[in-house]
PDB file of C-alpha atoms in Angstrom:
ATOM      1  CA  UNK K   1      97.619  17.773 204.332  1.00  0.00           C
ATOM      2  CA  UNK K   2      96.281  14.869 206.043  1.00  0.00           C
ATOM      3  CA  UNK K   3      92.787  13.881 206.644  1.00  0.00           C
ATOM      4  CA  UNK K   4      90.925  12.382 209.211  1.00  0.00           C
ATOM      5  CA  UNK K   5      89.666   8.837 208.560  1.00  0.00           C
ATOM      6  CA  UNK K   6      88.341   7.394 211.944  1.00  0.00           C
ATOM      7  CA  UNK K   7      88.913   6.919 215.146  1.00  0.00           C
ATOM      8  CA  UNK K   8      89.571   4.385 217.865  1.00  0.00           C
ATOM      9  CA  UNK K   9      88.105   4.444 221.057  1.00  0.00           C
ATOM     10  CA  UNK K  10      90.356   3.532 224.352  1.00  0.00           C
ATOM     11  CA  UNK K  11      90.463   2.601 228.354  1.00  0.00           C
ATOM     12  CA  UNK K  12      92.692   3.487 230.775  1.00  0.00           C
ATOM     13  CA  UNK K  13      93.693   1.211 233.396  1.00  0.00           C
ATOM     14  CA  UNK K  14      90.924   2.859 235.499  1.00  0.00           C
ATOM     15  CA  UNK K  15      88.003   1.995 232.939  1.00  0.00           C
ATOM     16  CA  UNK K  16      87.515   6.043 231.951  1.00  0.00           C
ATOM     17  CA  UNK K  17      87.549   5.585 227.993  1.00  0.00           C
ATOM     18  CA  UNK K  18      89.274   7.673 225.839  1.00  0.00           C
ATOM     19  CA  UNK K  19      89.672   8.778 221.703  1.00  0.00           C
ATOM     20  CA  UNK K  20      92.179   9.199 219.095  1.00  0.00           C
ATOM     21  CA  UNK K  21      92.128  10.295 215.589  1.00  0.00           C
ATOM     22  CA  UNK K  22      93.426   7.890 212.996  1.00  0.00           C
ATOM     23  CA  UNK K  23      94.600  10.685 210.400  1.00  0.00           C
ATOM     24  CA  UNK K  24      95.874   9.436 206.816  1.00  0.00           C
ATOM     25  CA  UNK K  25      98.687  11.322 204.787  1.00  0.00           C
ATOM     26  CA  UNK K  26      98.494  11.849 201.147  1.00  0.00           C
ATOM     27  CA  UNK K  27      99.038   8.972 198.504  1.00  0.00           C
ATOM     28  CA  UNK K  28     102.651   7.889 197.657  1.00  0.00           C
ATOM     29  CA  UNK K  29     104.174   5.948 195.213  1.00  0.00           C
ATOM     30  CA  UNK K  30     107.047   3.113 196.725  1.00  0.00           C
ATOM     31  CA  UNK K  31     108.956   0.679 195.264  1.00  0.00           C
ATOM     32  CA  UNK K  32     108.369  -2.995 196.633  1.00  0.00           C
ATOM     33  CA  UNK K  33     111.540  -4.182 198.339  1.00  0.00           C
ATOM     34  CA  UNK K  34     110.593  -7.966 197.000  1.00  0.00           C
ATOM     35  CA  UNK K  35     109.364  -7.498 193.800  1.00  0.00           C
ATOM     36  CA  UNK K  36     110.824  -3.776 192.872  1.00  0.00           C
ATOM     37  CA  UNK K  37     107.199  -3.162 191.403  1.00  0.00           C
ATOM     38  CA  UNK K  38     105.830   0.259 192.399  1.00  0.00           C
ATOM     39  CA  UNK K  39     102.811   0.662 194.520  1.00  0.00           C
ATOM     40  CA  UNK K  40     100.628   3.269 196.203  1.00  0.00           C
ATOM     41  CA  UNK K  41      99.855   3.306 199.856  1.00  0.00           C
ATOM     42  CA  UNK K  42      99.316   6.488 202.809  1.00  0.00           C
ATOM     43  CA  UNK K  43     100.820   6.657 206.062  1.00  0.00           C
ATOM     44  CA  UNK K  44      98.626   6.553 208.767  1.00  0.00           C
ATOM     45  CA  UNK K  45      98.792   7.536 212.880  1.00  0.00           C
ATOM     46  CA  UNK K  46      96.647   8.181 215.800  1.00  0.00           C
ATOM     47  CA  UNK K  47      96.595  11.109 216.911  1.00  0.00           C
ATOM     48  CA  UNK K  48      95.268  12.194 220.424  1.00  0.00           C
ATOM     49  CA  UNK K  49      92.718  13.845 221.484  1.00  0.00           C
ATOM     50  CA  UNK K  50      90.381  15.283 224.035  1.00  0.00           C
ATOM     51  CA  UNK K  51      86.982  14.714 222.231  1.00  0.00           C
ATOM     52  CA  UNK K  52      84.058  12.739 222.541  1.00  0.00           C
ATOM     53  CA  UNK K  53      83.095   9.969 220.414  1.00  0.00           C
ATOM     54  CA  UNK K  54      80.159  12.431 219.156  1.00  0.00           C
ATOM     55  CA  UNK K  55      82.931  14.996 218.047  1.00  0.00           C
ATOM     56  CA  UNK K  56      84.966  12.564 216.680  1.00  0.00           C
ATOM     57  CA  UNK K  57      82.739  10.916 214.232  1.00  0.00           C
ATOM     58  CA  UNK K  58      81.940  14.618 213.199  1.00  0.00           C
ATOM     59  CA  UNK K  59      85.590  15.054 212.441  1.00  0.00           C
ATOM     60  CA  UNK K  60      86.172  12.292 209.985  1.00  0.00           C
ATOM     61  CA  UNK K  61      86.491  13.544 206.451  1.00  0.00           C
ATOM     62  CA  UNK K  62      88.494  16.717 208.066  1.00  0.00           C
ATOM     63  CA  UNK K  63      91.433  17.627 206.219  1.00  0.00           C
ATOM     64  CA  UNK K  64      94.765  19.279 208.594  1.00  0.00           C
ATOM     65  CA  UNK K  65      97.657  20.933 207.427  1.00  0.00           C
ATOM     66  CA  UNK K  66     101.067  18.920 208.340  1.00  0.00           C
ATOM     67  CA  UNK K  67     102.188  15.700 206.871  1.00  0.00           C
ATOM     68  CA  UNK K  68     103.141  12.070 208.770  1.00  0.00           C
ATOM     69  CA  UNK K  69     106.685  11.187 209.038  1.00  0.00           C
ATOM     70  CA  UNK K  70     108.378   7.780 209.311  1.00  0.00           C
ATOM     71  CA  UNK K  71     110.181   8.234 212.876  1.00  0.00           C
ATOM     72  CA  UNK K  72     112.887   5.931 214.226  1.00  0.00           C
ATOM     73  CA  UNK K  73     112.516   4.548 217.695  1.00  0.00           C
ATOM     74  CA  UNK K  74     113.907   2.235 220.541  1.00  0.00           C
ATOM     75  CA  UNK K  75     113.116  -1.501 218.932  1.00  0.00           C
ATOM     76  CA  UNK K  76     109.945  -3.019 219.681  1.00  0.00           C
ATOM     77  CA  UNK K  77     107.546  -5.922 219.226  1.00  0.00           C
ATOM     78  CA  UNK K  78     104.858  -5.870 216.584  1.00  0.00           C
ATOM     79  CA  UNK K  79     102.255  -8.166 216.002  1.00  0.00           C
ATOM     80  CA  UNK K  80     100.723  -8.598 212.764  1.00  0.00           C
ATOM     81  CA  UNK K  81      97.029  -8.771 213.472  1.00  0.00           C
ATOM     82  CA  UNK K  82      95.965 -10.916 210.172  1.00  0.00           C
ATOM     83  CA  UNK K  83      98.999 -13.346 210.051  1.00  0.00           C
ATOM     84  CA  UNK K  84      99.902 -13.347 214.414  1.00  0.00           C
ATOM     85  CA  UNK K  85     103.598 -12.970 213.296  1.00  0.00           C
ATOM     86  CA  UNK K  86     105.803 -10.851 215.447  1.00  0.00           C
ATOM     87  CA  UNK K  87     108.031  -8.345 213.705  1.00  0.00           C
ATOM     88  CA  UNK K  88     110.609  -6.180 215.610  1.00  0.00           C
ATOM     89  CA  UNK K  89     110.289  -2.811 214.348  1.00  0.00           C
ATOM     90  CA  UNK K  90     112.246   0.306 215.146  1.00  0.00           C
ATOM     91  CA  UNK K  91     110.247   3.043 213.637  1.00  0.00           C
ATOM     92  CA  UNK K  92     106.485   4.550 214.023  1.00  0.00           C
ATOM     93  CA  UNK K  93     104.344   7.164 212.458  1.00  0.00           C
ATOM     94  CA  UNK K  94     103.599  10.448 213.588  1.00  0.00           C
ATOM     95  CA  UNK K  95     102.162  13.795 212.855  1.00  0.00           C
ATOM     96  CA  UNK K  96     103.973  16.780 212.259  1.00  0.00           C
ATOM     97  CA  UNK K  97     101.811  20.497 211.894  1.00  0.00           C
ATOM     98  CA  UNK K  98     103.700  22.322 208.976  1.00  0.00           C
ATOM     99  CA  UNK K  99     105.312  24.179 211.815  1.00  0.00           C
ATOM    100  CA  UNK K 100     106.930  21.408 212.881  1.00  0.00           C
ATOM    101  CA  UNK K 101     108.401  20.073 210.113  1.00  0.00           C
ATOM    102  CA  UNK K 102     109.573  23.437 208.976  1.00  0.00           C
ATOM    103  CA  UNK K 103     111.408  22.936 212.510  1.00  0.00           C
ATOM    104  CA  UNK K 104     112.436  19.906 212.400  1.00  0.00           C
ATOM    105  CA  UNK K 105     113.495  20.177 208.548  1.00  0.00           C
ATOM    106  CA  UNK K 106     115.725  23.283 209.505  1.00  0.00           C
ATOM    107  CA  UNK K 107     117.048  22.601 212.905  1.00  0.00           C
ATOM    108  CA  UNK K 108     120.842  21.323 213.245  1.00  0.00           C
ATOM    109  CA  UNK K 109     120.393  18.157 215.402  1.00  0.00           C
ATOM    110  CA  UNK K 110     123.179  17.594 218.157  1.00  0.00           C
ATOM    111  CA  UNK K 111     124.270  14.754 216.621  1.00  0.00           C
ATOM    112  CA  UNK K 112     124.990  16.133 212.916  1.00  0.00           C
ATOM    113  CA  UNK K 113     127.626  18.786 215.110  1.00  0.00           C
ATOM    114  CA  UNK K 114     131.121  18.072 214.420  1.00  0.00           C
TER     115      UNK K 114
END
């Protein structure tokens, strides 16, 4: 399950505004890569939409069924907004129904064919 925590309100490059979701996956326990001390965190994603700001503020709280996966991607920049450093990262975040993971966990991909 995830859950619906906010939202985040955009423009496209002809001023119409739009809305996504900011949905939040289920505590986890990880291991620190610099200290190997264990600590919780959530993933979290936008997710889009087609609602109004009205609707969306009603949604927060909501809980969906799926789960957000740790996706790898073509490398890009990130900057931090607290510390302005710029990270290259090669992965995002992104929602998968329980339908789609089922697929995707089940699925041979091309590349896994001998």
């Amino acid at each position: 399950m995830v859950t619906i925590t906010d939202y985040k309100a955009f423009q496209k490059e002809n001023g119409e505004k739009f809305y996504s979701l900011v949905v939040q996956g289920g505590v986890e326990a990880v291991k620190s890569k610099e200290s190997g001390r264990t600590y919780l965190t959530a993933k979290t994603t936008n997710l889009a939409c087609t609602f109004n700001e009205i609707t969306c503020k009603s949604l927060i709280g909501t809980q969906l069924p799926g789960q957000i996966r740790k996706v790898e991607v073509d490398p890009y920049d990130y900057t931090d907004r607290t510390t302005g450093e710029i990270v290259e990262m090669t992965h995002r975040y992104e929602y998968l129904s329980d339908e789609d993971a089922i697929i995707n966990d089940n699925v041979v991909k091309p590349e896994e064919v001998y």
